[in-house]
């Protein structure tokens, strides 16, 4: 009989090779290849076309159970989930070490339990005493959570099988779970996949909302095979700069609702506090009269968040290569914008160092930030502060045109609400017309069609 082939699987990206290497050829990570148990040799005569049970087909419009979501008791968490927990769904929550995953889930479990649902919290990483201490600090020690420390999926499922299925089951974390059916140490690809599969099956069969905590790798993706992300219904990332107070819970995949919804929290001594109005968090302490500062109404899903963009230009006397440093925005995009400002507007940045920062440690991914960044750069170069009440949004093309962006009305309304009444952006009938959003909010919208027009306005001091 032929020797079964050896398989080595990368624990970072899940790719398979048949010999061990120090570095994974697919994702470039070091020391991530581990040997998996050999796959069963398939007989060539294997025939699956008979011997099975007939399955029945169903029409699409059969009346079924309506989707009833259960609130986690934390509005920002519900919002990020798209309206609350769906019974029988599996949620994978990733995040950097120490960002607050266990804290958030303990708070959510406590409010589910207090509202009368059964909440089971299984920790594989911390002892129950440690979690009790945290619960005391968070002020939720009296909540009737069913708490246990275990890493054995068999033990967990046996216990759950003997009780009424819980409304919420938290597994903290999936990387330390272990199934005795599968070979390998906890955290290996086959273990993570196998344990997740069993737990998800339990959740689907019993209508339990399951939350799996997942570790993340250096580059921020959830550790373990990508396939874990395919297996679950919802993937969420808990983000934030550890040096800053705020945390953002972002929805990356959602089978029951929109993605890109966010929940915003602030990490405080007594746990995670909800931030109902994140704009205030990012704009607090802003000095209005400084050159190089522009306010941008960013969109996070369907939610506008006002952030401050700061630019600093330092002229170099020597012929040294000037530095460009960006925090919170895309490096390539800054290079492009500088090139457009040079080529289309005749500004000279080539002998100047350019620093760009998004205040509050916020990371911008919205392409509409172009205009705000351009305004901050021009203002910094000219050393002229921008108008106090202005916000800027729009995408800049290579030709220097300002392109329309999504949700202009929402951006304008949120800005006006916070006292930023003058919006500069692309031409948009829905904003500036007679019944436009600008008039409705009592604000003003100035359309900017070309980047040179904007530069003239700023340099002209209007
Ligand atoms: N006494 C305290 N006062 C204020 N903040 C605290 C206190 N104790 C812990 N924290 C905060 O809680 C964070 C840890 O939260 P938590 O344990 O929920 O993170 P985690 O994402 O579960 O981490 P891990 O990946 O290690 O499981 C700390 O980084 C700190 O910011
Ligand atoms: Mg934890």
Short mmCIF file of C-alpha atoms and ligand atoms in Angstrom, two decimals, residues 101-103 121 125-126 134 172 213, ligand 2:
data_model
loop_
_atom_site.label_atom_id
_atom_site.label_comp_id
_atom_site.label_asym_id
_atom_site.label_seq_id
_atom_site.Cartn_x
_atom_site.Cartn_y
_atom_site.Cartn_z
CA UNK A 101 -12.76 41.62 23.74
CA UNK A 102 -13.32 39.75 26.99
CA UNK A 103 -14.52 42.94 28.66
CA UNK A 121 -19.38 32.35 29.20
CA UNK A 125 -7.59 31.57 28.74
CA UNK A 126 -8.43 32.90 32.15
CA UNK A 134 -13.16 41.69 36.15
CA UNK A 172 -13.05 32.95 24.74
CA UNK A 213 -13.22 35.15 20.18
MG1 LIG B 2 -9.51 38.14 26.69
#
